[in-house]
């Protein structure tokens, strides 16, 4: 799972520089497609960290240009909404004509230490005359920001805004501080800027439950008052994980390691029509790997395009490891989500036995028909009134499950379907990984060796340490095929290892398939896994006519044939030959019948039986026993 953030700053939009800036913005839109293709970094969020316009005195005109020339094309080109746009003011948003020398210089004298700043921020809203006058110099920016209504905003004030943004199954907290409120033409800005520690604490509380916490601030901390800058930097490092800044007209990336916490800092260069060294960046947070990467992009005027800023970083990117989300559970869920995605990409369907000449190769998803599942074995059912169960409903539950079935009734296919179902039903199985293994692969002398089997089932997409955590926390669903296969060497020893494995990891879920024998007592005896192991048992029945029809309809989607005629012939031969109606048998008979689909009946019944037996033998692979069956 990766969160991509487009970082822009210092646009300095003006009518005078518009022709050149249009060229740069067009290059930006083209380059974002390159970044997406090369780095899988299509932005999910856009942050504008101040100095968006050139002069606050021309704000009405220049903010309209920003909207029409930059924001609307960006949102449209990236497929984003205004809920994914976040902006803060810089010193260029200040309307110098609306500043008061008396108020500005008076604040210089009044705000001398943390306590005086705290007292002022608490009292300001109750002082309409002075505070309203102070707000006037940024009123145009306030109108611009209000025009982009953001449904994620949870707080708005003159000093900071706070947002809680949904992202996939996570929440991203964004706080944008107004570091420009002390800017004016009356004295230098450098050394007088302030952000209240109370404001940082309040904002942090609003986003405390978020998994990723982002801070926006236009000015670098070096420009703050000496007594305020260091304290704010430490507090932000403690409360936030990422900091986006601007102002310096140069791109920079660093990872600050503070006593109170660590924070990744992205400083965007200017996207400015008046300067030839235009920059922007895309910051990618790989939430599963804990890596933050900044893709630095520079405008090359002679080529008329953006490209990687290789003078500052190899390949134009800088990466830092060690990023962590708000809590350990979220971190684990993100890891699991990443592994689930990899498994979906790499886990292929079982290629089914397919004797159908002229029909495309079939996979499980092509022809899987849900089996008939009952709560009693066939030899106990005096009538057909036993309850029926749907496989999806059983998988969605939390119970350990045991499925009994006669040979070739589709037990392995059922587990294959279960694995796919668990991987693709995200919401129900969020935080779970299916591991489908064969009983024959279970080690005979070391239950810890089962971890290697499970890792292979997960395509080695997790480390041993990760798997140990997942097993302990019950994140793994084990699907074990042919549990009671007594033809496997070391049967009892493997059963013993599985019992020890369960005793070590009882929180995991276990889904097993067993062959149905005549004695139900044997089934339960085979499941002596010790105290605490409870499993619900179900029995797979043979296909009925409706199930055969459903399978034929699925196959007919790849090659046209008369489903009714084919159904009639298959039912006839199954009755005549008294062969169990299993998915494999139906598919094999279909293959034989399809070869002569134009004829009412097959001409060579011996060939049908021969094909059926040969396929069964090939599937079971009893090469050393074939001579005994001749």
Coordinates of C-alpha atoms in Angstrom, one line a residue:
X1 CA 0.0 0.0 0.0
X2 CA 1.5 3.3 -1.1
X3 CA 0.4 6.9 -0.4
X4 CA 1.6 9.4 -3.1
X5 CA 1.5 13.1 -2.4
X6 CA 2.1 15.8 -5.0
X7 CA 4.0 18.7 -3.4
X8 CA 4.0 22.1 -5.0
X9 CA 5.1 25.4 -3.6
X10 CA 5.9 29.0 -4.5
X11 CA 3.9 29.3 -7.6
X12 CA 3.9 33.1 -7.5
X13 CA 1.1 33.2 -10.1
X14 CA 0.7 36.5 -11.9
X15 CA -0.8 37.7 -15.2
X16 CA 2.6 38.9 -16.3
X17 CA 4.4 35.6 -16.1
X18 CA 1.4 33.6 -17.4
X19 CA 2.7 32.6 -20.9
X20 CA 5.8 31.0 -19.5
X21 CA 4.0 29.4 -16.5
X22 CA 1.5 27.8 -18.8
X23 CA 4.4 26.0 -20.5
X24 CA 5.7 24.8 -17.2
X25 CA 2.3 23.6 -16.0
X26 CA 1.7 21.8 -19.3
X27 CA 5.1 20.1 -18.7
X28 CA 4.1 19.3 -15.1
X29 CA 0.9 17.5 -16.3
X30 CA 2.9 15.5 -18.9
X31 CA 5.6 14.6 -16.4
X32 CA 3.1 13.3 -13.8
X33 CA 2.2 10.6 -16.3
X34 CA 5.9 9.7 -16.5
X35 CA 6.3 9.5 -12.8
X36 CA 3.2 7.3 -12.6
X37 CA 4.5 5.0 -15.3
X38 CA 8.1 4.7 -14.0
X39 CA 7.5 4.8 -10.2
X40 CA 3.8 3.8 -9.7
X41 CA 3.5 7.2 -8.0
X42 CA 0.2 8.7 -9.2
X43 CA -0.7 11.3 -6.6
X44 CA -3.6 10.6 -4.2
X45 CA -3.2 14.0 -2.5
X46 CA -2.0 17.5 -3.6
X47 CA -0.4 19.9 -1.1
X48 CA 0.3 23.6 -1.9
X49 CA 2.6 24.9 0.7
X50 CA 2.2 28.7 0.3
X51 CA 3.2 31.6 -1.9
X52 CA 0.6 30.5 -4.4
X53 CA 0.2 34.0 -5.9
X54 CA 2.6 36.8 -6.5
X55 CA 1.0 39.7 -4.6
X56 CA -1.7 39.8 -2.1
X57 CA -2.8 43.1 -3.4
X58 CA -3.7 41.4 -6.7
X59 CA -5.2 38.4 -5.0
X60 CA -8.6 38.4 -6.6
X61 CA -7.1 38.1 -10.1
X62 CA -4.2 35.9 -9.3
X63 CA -6.2 33.3 -7.3
X64 CA -8.6 33.0 -10.3
X65 CA -5.5 32.2 -12.4
X66 CA -4.4 29.6 -9.9
X67 CA -7.7 27.9 -10.0
X68 CA -8.1 28.0 -13.8
X69 CA -4.5 27.4 -14.9
X70 CA -3.3 24.9 -12.2
X71 CA -5.8 23.4 -9.8
X72 CA -8.6 22.5 -12.2
X73 CA -6.2 21.0 -14.8
X74 CA -4.4 19.0 -12.0
X75 CA -7.6 17.7 -10.4
X76 CA -9.0 16.7 -13.8
X77 CA -5.8 15.2 -15.1
X78 CA -5.2 13.1 -12.0
X79 CA -8.8 12.2 -11.5
X80 CA -8.9 13.8 -8.0
X81 CA -11.6 15.9 -6.2
X82 CA -11.2 19.1 -4.2
X83 CA -11.4 16.9 -1.1
X84 CA -7.8 15.8 -2.0
X85 CA -6.4 19.3 -2.3
X86 CA -4.8 21.1 0.7
X87 CA -3.3 24.6 0.7
X88 CA -1.7 26.9 3.3
X89 CA -0.7 30.6 3.0
X90 CA 2.7 32.0 2.6
X91 CA 4.0 35.5 2.9
X92 CA 3.0 36.3 -0.8
X93 CA -0.6 35.8 0.2
X94 CA -0.4 38.8 2.6
X95 CA -2.2 41.9 1.3
X96 CA 0.3 44.6 2.4
X97 CA -2.4 47.3 1.9
X98 CA -4.5 45.7 4.6
X99 CA -1.9 45.5 7.3
X100 CA -1.8 47.9 10.3
X101 CA 1.6 49.2 11.5
X102 CA 0.1 49.7 14.9
X103 CA -1.0 46.2 15.2
X104 CA 2.1 44.6 13.7
X105 CA 4.6 46.5 15.8
X106 CA 2.4 46.2 18.8
X107 CA 2.5 42.4 18.5
X108 CA 6.3 42.5 18.2
X109 CA 6.4 44.1 21.7
X110 CA 3.7 41.9 23.1
X111 CA 4.7 38.5 22.0
X112 CA 8.1 37.9 23.7
X113 CA 7.9 34.4 25.2
X114 CA 5.7 31.2 25.1
X115 CA 3.4 32.4 27.9
X116 CA 2.6 35.7 26.2
X117 CA 1.9 33.9 22.9
X118 CA -0.3 31.3 24.6
X119 CA -2.3 34.1 26.3
X120 CA -2.7 36.0 23.1
X121 CA -3.9 33.0 21.1
X122 CA -6.4 32.2 23.8
X123 CA -7.8 35.8 23.9
X124 CA -7.6 36.7 20.2
X125 CA -11.1 35.4 19.2
X126 CA -12.7 37.5 21.9
X127 CA -11.0 40.7 20.6
X128 CA -13.0 41.5 17.5
X129 CA -11.4 44.8 16.6
X130 CA -7.8 43.9 16.7
X131 CA -8.1 40.2 15.6
X132 CA -10.4 41.0 12.7
X133 CA -8.0 43.6 11.5
X134 CA -5.2 41.1 11.7
X135 CA -7.2 38.6 9.7
X136 CA -7.9 41.1 6.9
X137 CA -4.5 40.8 5.4
X138 CA -5.2 37.1 4.5
X139 CA -8.9 37.4 3.7
X140 CA -8.4 36.7 0.0
X141 CA -6.6 33.4 0.8
X142 CA -9.4 32.5 3.2
X143 CA -12.0 33.1 0.3
X144 CA -9.8 31.0 -2.0
X145 CA -9.6 28.1 0.4
X146 CA -13.3 28.2 1.2
X147 CA -14.1 28.0 -2.5
X148 CA -12.6 24.4 -2.4
X149 CA -15.0 22.9 0.2
X150 CA -13.2 19.9 1.7
X151 CA -15.4 17.2 3.2
X152 CA -12.4 15.9 5.2
X153 CA -11.9 19.2 7.2
X154 CA -12.6 18.7 10.9
X155 CA -11.4 22.2 12.0
X156 CA -10.8 25.6 10.5
X157 CA -9.3 28.7 12.1
X158 CA -7.0 31.6 11.3
X159 CA -4.0 29.8 12.8
X160 CA -4.5 26.3 11.4
X161 CA -6.8 23.9 9.6
X162 CA -7.1 20.1 10.4
X163 CA -8.3 17.3 8.1
X164 CA -9.0 13.6 8.6
X165 CA -8.7 12.0 5.1
X166 CA -9.9 8.4 4.3
X167 CA -7.3 6.5 2.4
X168 CA -8.1 2.9 1.6
X169 CA -8.7 1.4 5.0
X170 CA -6.6 4.0 6.8
X171 CA -7.0 7.6 7.9
X172 CA -4.6 10.3 7.0
X173 CA -4.4 13.3 9.3
X174 CA -3.3 16.6 7.7
X175 CA -2.7 19.9 9.6
X176 CA -1.9 23.1 7.8
X177 CA -0.4 25.8 9.9
X178 CA -0.5 29.5 9.1
X179 CA 3.1 30.5 9.5
X180 CA 2.5 33.8 7.7
X181 CA 0.2 35.5 10.1
X182 CA 3.1 37.6 11.5
X183 CA 4.4 38.6 8.1
X184 CA 4.1 42.3 7.1
X185 CA 6.1 45.1 5.5
X186 CA 6.7 46.6 9.0
X187 CA 10.0 45.0 9.9
X188 CA 11.7 41.8 8.7
X189 CA 9.8 38.5 8.7
X190 CA 12.9 36.5 9.5
X191 CA 13.1 35.9 13.3
X192 CA 9.6 37.0 14.1
X193 CA 7.4 34.1 12.9
X194 CA 5.4 32.2 15.4
X195 CA 3.3 29.1 15.8
X196 CA 1.7 28.5 19.2
X197 CA 2.6 25.3 21.0
X198 CA -1.0 25.2 22.1
X199 CA -2.1 25.2 18.5
X200 CA 0.2 22.3 17.7
X201 CA -1.2 20.3 20.7
X202 CA -4.8 21.1 19.7
X203 CA -4.2 20.1 16.1
X204 CA -2.4 16.9 17.1
X205 CA -5.3 15.9 19.2
X206 CA -7.7 16.3 16.2
X207 CA -5.7 13.8 14.1
X208 CA -4.4 11.6 17.0
X209 CA -6.3 8.5 15.8
X210 CA -5.0 8.8 12.2
X211 CA -2.5 6.2 10.8
X212 CA -0.5 8.8 8.9
X213 CA 0.0 12.4 10.2
X214 CA 1.1 15.2 7.9
X215 CA 2.1 18.7 8.8
X216 CA 2.1 21.7 6.3
X217 CA 4.1 24.8 7.1
X218 CA 5.3 27.3 4.5
X219 CA 8.3 28.7 6.3
X220 CA 11.4 26.9 7.6
X221 CA 11.9 26.9 11.4
X222 CA 15.0 29.0 11.0
X223 CA 12.8 32.0 10.3
X224 CA 10.9 31.6 13.6
X225 CA 11.5 33.5 16.7
X226 CA 14.4 31.8 18.5
X227 CA 12.3 31.0 21.6
X228 CA 9.6 29.6 19.4
X229 CA 11.3 27.8 16.5
X230 CA 13.1 25.0 18.3
X231 CA 10.2 24.2 20.5
X232 CA 7.8 24.0 17.6
X233 CA 10.2 21.8 15.6
X234 CA 10.4 19.4 18.5
X235 CA 6.7 19.3 19.1
X236 CA 6.0 18.7 15.4
X237 CA 8.6 16.0 15.2
X238 CA 6.8 14.3 18.2
X239 CA 3.3 14.6 16.8
X240 CA 3.7 14.2 13.0
X241 CA 5.5 11.9 10.7
X242 CA 5.8 14.1 7.6
X243 CA 6.4 17.8 7.2
X244 CA 5.9 19.7 3.9
X245 CA 7.4 23.2 3.6
X246 CA 8.4 25.8 0.9
X247 CA 9.7 29.3 0.8
X248 CA 13.4 28.6 0.1
X249 CA 12.9 28.2 -3.7
X250 CA 14.9 25.0 -3.8
X251 CA 14.1 21.4 -3.4
X252 CA 15.4 19.6 -0.3
X253 CA 14.7 16.3 1.5
X254 CA 15.8 15.4 5.0
X255 CA 14.9 13.0 7.8
X256 CA 15.1 14.8 11.2
X257 CA 15.9 12.5 14.1
X258 CA 14.7 14.4 17.2
X259 CA 14.7 13.3 20.8
X260 CA 10.9 13.4 20.9
X261 CA 10.4 11.8 17.5
X262 CA 11.5 11.6 13.8
X263 CA 10.0 13.5 10.9
X264 CA 10.5 13.3 7.2
X265 CA 10.8 16.8 5.7
X266 CA 10.0 17.7 2.1
X267 CA 10.9 21.2 0.9
X268 CA 9.5 21.9 -2.5
X269 CA 11.3 24.2 -4.9
X270 CA 9.4 26.9 -6.6
X271 CA 7.1 26.4 -9.5
X272 CA 7.6 30.0 -10.5
X273 CA 7.3 31.8 -13.9
X274 CA 10.0 34.4 -12.9
X275 CA 12.7 31.8 -12.3
X276 CA 14.2 29.2 -14.6
X277 CA 14.9 26.6 -11.9
X278 CA 11.4 25.3 -11.4
X279 CA 10.9 22.2 -9.2
X280 CA 8.2 20.0 -7.8
X281 CA 8.2 16.6 -6.1
X282 CA 6.1 13.5 -5.5
X283 CA 6.5 12.0 -2.0
X284 CA 5.7 8.3 -1.8
X285 CA 5.0 6.6 1.5
X286 CA 5.3 2.8 1.2
X287 CA 3.3 1.9 4.2
X288 CA 4.1 -1.8 4.1
X289 CA 7.8 -1.4 3.9
X290 CA 8.1 1.7 6.0
X291 CA 10.0 3.6 3.3
X292 CA 9.5 7.3 2.3
X293 CA 10.7 8.2 -1.1
X294 CA 10.8 11.7 -2.7
X295 CA 10.9 11.9 -6.4
X296 CA 12.6 15.2 -7.2
X297 CA 11.6 16.7 -10.5
X298 CA 13.3 19.7 -12.2
X299 CA 12.3 21.8 -15.2
X300 CA 14.9 21.7 -18.0
X301 CA 14.1 24.9 -19.9
X302 CA 16.3 24.0 -22.9
X303 CA 14.3 20.7 -23.4
X304 CA 11.0 22.2 -22.3
X305 CA 10.2 19.4 -19.9
X306 CA 10.6 18.1 -16.4
X307 CA 12.9 15.2 -15.5
X308 CA 14.6 13.7 -12.5
X309 CA 16.8 16.1 -10.5
X310 CA 19.9 14.0 -10.8
X311 CA 22.3 16.7 -9.6
X312 CA 21.0 16.3 -6.1
X313 CA 20.1 12.6 -6.0
X314 CA 20.9 9.5 -7.9
X315 CA 18.1 8.8 -10.4
X316 CA 16.4 11.9 -9.0
X317 CA 15.0 10.2 -5.9
X318 CA 15.8 10.1 -2.2
X319 CA 14.6 7.3 0.2
X320 CA 14.5 7.0 3.9
X321 CA 13.4 3.9 5.9
X322 CA 11.9 3.6 9.3
X323 CA 8.5 5.1 8.7
X324 CA 5.8 3.7 11.0
X325 CA 2.1 4.2 11.2
X326 CA 0.2 5.3 14.3
X327 CA 0.0 1.9 15.9
X328 CA 1.4 -1.6 15.6
X329 CA -1.9 -3.2 14.6
X330 CA -2.2 -0.9 11.7
X331 CA 1.3 -1.6 10.6
X332 CA 0.6 -5.3 10.6
X333 CA -2.6 -4.8 8.7
X334 CA -0.7 -2.8 6.0
X335 CA 1.9 -5.5 5.8
X336 CA -0.8 -8.1 5.4
X337 CA -2.5 -6.1 2.7
X338 CA 0.7 -5.9 0.8
X339 CA 1.2 -9.7 1.0
X340 CA -2.4 -10.3 0.0
X341 CA -1.8 -8.2 -3.1
X342 CA 1.3 -10.1 -4.0
X343 CA -0.5 -13.4 -3.5
X344 CA -3.3 -12.3 -5.8
X345 CA -0.8 -11.5 -8.5
X346 CA 1.3 -14.6 -8.2
X347 CA -1.2 -17.3 -7.1
X348 CA -2.5 -19.0 -10.3
X349 CA -5.5 -21.2 -10.7
X350 CA -4.9 -24.9 -10.7
X351 CA -4.9 -26.1 -14.3
X352 CA -7.6 -28.7 -14.4
X353 CA -7.5 -32.0 -16.1
X354 CA -8.9 -31.1 -19.5
X355 CA -9.5 -33.7 -22.2
X356 CA -11.7 -31.3 -24.2
X357 CA -10.2 -31.1 -27.7
X358 CA -11.0 -27.8 -29.3
X359 CA -11.9 -26.0 -26.0
X360 CA -9.6 -23.5 -24.5
X361 CA -7.7 -24.5 -21.4
X362 CA -9.9 -24.3 -18.4
X363 CA -9.0 -23.1 -14.9
X364 CA -10.8 -23.3 -11.6
X365 CA -12.6 -19.9 -12.0
X366 CA -13.8 -21.1 -15.4
X367 CA -15.7 -24.1 -14.3
X368 CA -16.0 -24.2 -10.5
X369 CA -19.4 -25.2 -9.4
X370 CA -20.2 -25.1 -5.7
X371 CA -20.5 -28.6 -4.4
X372 CA -23.4 -30.0 -2.4
X373 CA -22.4 -29.7 1.2
X374 CA -24.4 -31.4 4.0
X375 CA -24.1 -31.9 7.7
X376 CA -24.3 -35.7 7.6
X377 CA -22.4 -38.4 5.6
X378 CA -24.1 -40.2 2.8
X379 CA -24.4 -43.5 4.6
X380 CA -26.4 -41.9 7.4
X381 CA -28.9 -40.1 5.3
X382 CA -32.0 -42.3 5.1
X383 CA -33.7 -39.5 3.1
X384 CA -32.5 -36.3 1.5
X385 CA -33.7 -33.9 4.2
X386 CA -30.3 -33.2 5.8
X387 CA -29.4 -29.5 5.9
X388 CA -27.5 -27.9 2.9
X389 CA -24.7 -25.4 3.4
X390 CA -23.2 -22.8 1.1
X391 CA -19.4 -22.8 0.9
X392 CA -19.2 -19.0 0.9
X393 CA -21.1 -18.8 4.2
X394 CA -18.9 -21.4 5.8
X395 CA -15.7 -19.7 4.7
X396 CA -17.0 -16.3 6.0
X397 CA -17.4 -17.7 9.5
X398 CA -14.7 -18.1 12.0
X399 CA -15.0 -21.8 12.8
X400 CA -12.4 -24.4 12.0
X401 CA -13.8 -26.6 9.3
X402 CA -13.4 -30.3 8.2
X403 CA -14.8 -31.4 4.8
X404 CA -15.3 -35.1 4.2
X405 CA -15.7 -36.5 0.8
X406 CA -15.2 -39.6 -1.3
X407 CA -12.4 -39.8 -3.8
X408 CA -12.6 -37.2 -6.6
X409 CA -15.6 -35.4 -5.1
X410 CA -13.7 -32.1 -5.5
X411 CA -12.0 -31.7 -2.0
X412 CA -8.8 -30.2 -3.4
X413 CA -10.8 -27.9 -5.8
X414 CA -12.8 -26.8 -2.8
X415 CA -9.6 -25.7 -0.9
X416 CA -8.4 -24.0 -4.1
X417 CA -11.6 -22.1 -4.3
X418 CA -11.4 -21.3 -0.6
X419 CA -7.9 -19.8 -1.0
X420 CA -9.1 -17.6 -3.9
X421 CA -12.2 -16.6 -2.0
X422 CA -10.2 -15.5 1.1
X423 CA -7.8 -13.5 -1.0
X424 CA -10.4 -11.6 -3.0
X425 CA -13.0 -11.0 -0.3
X426 CA -11.0 -8.2 1.2
X427 CA -13.4 -6.7 3.8
X428 CA -14.3 -9.9 5.4
X429 CA -10.8 -11.3 5.5
X430 CA -8.9 -8.1 6.0
X431 CA -5.8 -9.0 8.0
X432 CA -5.9 -12.7 7.1
X433 CA -3.6 -14.8 4.8
X434 CA -4.6 -18.2 3.3
X435 CA -1.9 -20.9 3.2
X436 CA -2.9 -24.0 1.2
X437 CA -0.7 -27.0 1.9
X438 CA -0.7 -30.7 1.3
X439 CA -0.6 -33.2 4.1
X440 CA 2.3 -35.0 2.4
X441 CA 4.4 -31.8 2.7
X442 CA 4.1 -31.7 6.5
X443 CA 7.5 -32.7 8.2
X444 CA 7.6 -35.8 10.3
X445 CA 10.0 -34.8 13.1
X446 CA 9.8 -31.1 13.7
X447 CA 6.6 -29.2 14.0
X448 CA 8.4 -25.8 13.6
X449 CA 9.3 -27.1 10.1
X450 CA 5.7 -26.5 9.1
X451 CA 6.5 -22.8 9.1
X452 CA 8.7 -23.5 6.0
X453 CA 5.8 -25.2 4.3
X454 CA 3.5 -22.2 5.1
X455 CA 6.1 -19.7 3.9
X456 CA 6.3 -21.6 0.6
X457 CA 2.5 -21.6 0.3
X458 CA 2.7 -17.8 0.7
X459 CA 5.3 -17.7 -2.1
X460 CA 8.0 -16.6 0.4
X461 CA 6.4 -13.1 0.5
X462 CA 6.8 -12.9 4.3
X463 CA 9.9 -13.2 6.5
X464 CA 10.2 -15.9 9.2
X465 CA 9.8 -13.2 11.9
X466 CA 6.7 -11.8 10.2
X467 CA 5.2 -15.3 9.9
X468 CA 5.8 -16.0 13.5
X469 CA 3.9 -12.9 14.5
X470 CA 1.1 -13.7 12.1
X471 CA 0.7 -17.2 13.4
X472 CA 0.8 -16.1 17.0
X473 CA -1.8 -13.4 16.3
X474 CA -4.0 -15.8 14.4
X475 CA -3.6 -14.1 11.0
X476 CA -3.1 -17.3 9.0
X477 CA -5.8 -19.6 7.7
X478 CA -4.4 -23.0 7.0
X479 CA -6.1 -25.1 4.3
X480 CA -4.7 -28.6 4.6
X481 CA -5.6 -31.1 1.9
X482 CA -5.8 -34.9 2.3
X483 CA -5.2 -34.8 6.0
X484 CA -5.8 -38.5 6.6
X485 CA -4.0 -39.8 3.5
X486 CA -2.7 -43.0 5.0
X487 CA -0.8 -43.7 1.8
X488 CA 1.7 -41.0 2.8
X489 CA 4.8 -42.2 4.5
X490 CA 5.0 -41.3 8.1
X491 CA 1.3 -40.6 8.5
X492 CA 1.1 -40.8 12.3
X493 CA 4.3 -38.7 12.7
X494 CA 2.9 -36.0 10.4
X495 CA -0.4 -36.0 12.3
X496 CA 1.6 -35.6 15.6
X497 CA 3.5 -32.6 14.1
X498 CA 0.2 -30.9 13.1
X499 CA -1.2 -31.4 16.6
X500 CA 1.9 -29.8 18.1
X501 CA 1.6 -27.0 15.6
X502 CA -2.0 -26.3 16.6
X503 CA -1.1 -26.3 20.3
X504 CA 1.6 -23.7 19.5
X505 CA -0.7 -21.5 17.3
X506 CA -4.3 -22.1 18.4
X507 CA -5.5 -18.7 17.3
X508 CA -5.1 -19.6 13.6
X509 CA -7.9 -21.0 11.6
X510 CA -7.7 -24.6 10.3
X511 CA -9.7 -25.9 7.3
X512 CA -9.1 -29.6 6.4
X513 CA -10.2 -32.1 3.9
X514 CA -10.5 -35.8 4.6
X515 CA -11.6 -38.8 2.7
X516 CA -15.0 -40.2 3.7
X517 CA -14.7 -43.8 5.0
X518 CA -17.4 -46.1 6.4
X519 CA -16.9 -45.3 10.1
X520 CA -17.6 -41.7 11.2
X521 CA -15.8 -42.6 14.5
X522 CA -12.6 -42.8 12.5
X523 CA -13.1 -39.2 11.3
X524 CA -13.1 -37.9 14.8
X525 CA -10.3 -40.1 15.9
X526 CA -8.2 -38.6 13.1
X527 CA -8.7 -35.2 14.6
X528 CA -7.3 -35.7 18.0
X529 CA -5.6 -32.4 18.2
X530 CA -5.9 -32.0 21.9
X531 CA -8.1 -29.9 24.2
X532 CA -9.5 -26.7 22.8
X533 CA -9.6 -27.7 19.1
X534 CA -13.2 -27.5 17.9
X535 CA -14.1 -28.0 14.2
X536 CA -17.4 -28.2 12.4
X537 CA -17.7 -31.1 10.1
X538 CA -19.4 -31.2 6.7
X539 CA -19.8 -33.8 4.0
X540 CA -19.5 -33.3 0.2
X541 CA -22.1 -35.1 -1.8
X542 CA -22.1 -36.2 -5.4
X543 CA -23.4 -33.8 -8.1
X544 CA -27.1 -33.8 -8.9
X545 CA -28.6 -33.0 -12.3
X546 CA -28.8 -29.3 -11.5
X547 CA -25.1 -29.1 -10.6
X548 CA -24.1 -31.0 -13.8
X549 CA -26.1 -28.5 -15.8
X550 CA -24.4 -25.6 -14.1
X551 CA -21.0 -27.0 -15.0
X552 CA -22.0 -27.6 -18.6
X553 CA -23.2 -24.0 -18.9
X554 CA -19.9 -22.7 -17.6
X555 CA -17.9 -24.9 -20.1
X556 CA -20.3 -24.0 -23.0
X557 CA -19.2 -20.4 -22.6
X558 CA -15.9 -21.3 -24.1
X559 CA -17.3 -23.6 -26.9
X560 CA -20.8 -23.8 -28.0
X561 CA -22.7 -27.1 -27.7
X562 CA -26.3 -28.1 -26.8
X563 CA -26.3 -28.2 -23.0
X564 CA -29.6 -30.2 -22.8
X565 CA -28.3 -32.9 -25.2
X566 CA -25.0 -33.1 -23.4
X567 CA -26.7 -33.4 -20.0
X568 CA -29.0 -36.2 -21.2
X569 CA -26.0 -38.2 -22.5
X570 CA -23.9 -37.7 -19.4
X571 CA -26.7 -38.7 -17.0
X572 CA -27.4 -41.8 -19.2
X573 CA -23.9 -43.0 -19.0
X574 CA -23.4 -42.3 -15.3
X575 CA -26.6 -44.4 -14.6
X576 CA -25.5 -47.2 -16.9
X577 CA -21.9 -47.4 -15.6
X578 CA -22.7 -46.6 -12.0
X579 CA -19.8 -44.1 -11.7
X580 CA -19.9 -41.5 -8.9
X581 CA -21.1 -38.2 -10.2
X582 CA -18.0 -36.1 -9.4
X583 CA -16.7 -32.8 -11.0
X584 CA -13.7 -34.7 -12.5
X585 CA -15.9 -37.5 -13.9
X586 CA -18.3 -35.1 -15.4
X587 CA -15.5 -33.2 -17.1
X588 CA -13.9 -36.4 -18.4
X589 CA -17.1 -37.6 -19.9
X590 CA -17.8 -34.3 -21.4
X591 CA -14.5 -34.5 -23.1
X592 CA -15.3 -37.8 -24.7
X593 CA -18.8 -36.8 -25.6
X594 CA -17.7 -33.5 -27.0
X595 CA -15.5 -35.2 -29.6
X596 CA -18.6 -36.6 -31.1
X597 CA -21.0 -33.9 -30.2
X598 CA -22.8 -34.1 -33.5
X599 CA -24.0 -37.7 -32.8
X600 CA -26.7 -38.6 -30.4
X601 CA -24.6 -41.3 -28.6
X602 CA -21.0 -42.1 -28.3
X603 CA -19.9 -44.8 -30.7
X604 CA -17.3 -46.5 -28.5
X605 CA -18.2 -46.9 -24.9
X606 CA -15.0 -48.8 -24.2
X607 CA -13.1 -45.7 -25.2
X608 CA -15.0 -43.6 -22.7
X609 CA -14.2 -46.0 -19.9
X610 CA -10.6 -46.2 -21.0
X611 CA -10.2 -42.4 -21.1
X612 CA -11.8 -42.1 -17.6
X613 CA -9.5 -44.7 -16.0
X614 CA -6.4 -43.4 -17.7
X615 CA -7.0 -39.9 -16.5
X616 CA -7.7 -41.1 -12.9
X617 CA -4.5 -43.0 -12.9
X618 CA -2.6 -40.1 -14.4
X619 CA -4.0 -37.8 -11.7
X620 CA -3.1 -40.1 -8.9
X621 CA 0.2 -40.9 -10.5
X622 CA 0.5 -44.5 -9.4
X623 CA 3.2 -45.4 -11.9
X624 CA 4.6 -48.2 -9.9
X625 CA 1.1 -49.7 -9.4
X626 CA -0.2 -49.5 -13.0
X627 CA 1.0 -53.0 -13.9
X628 CA -1.1 -54.4 -11.0
X629 CA -4.3 -52.9 -12.5
X630 CA -3.8 -54.2 -16.0

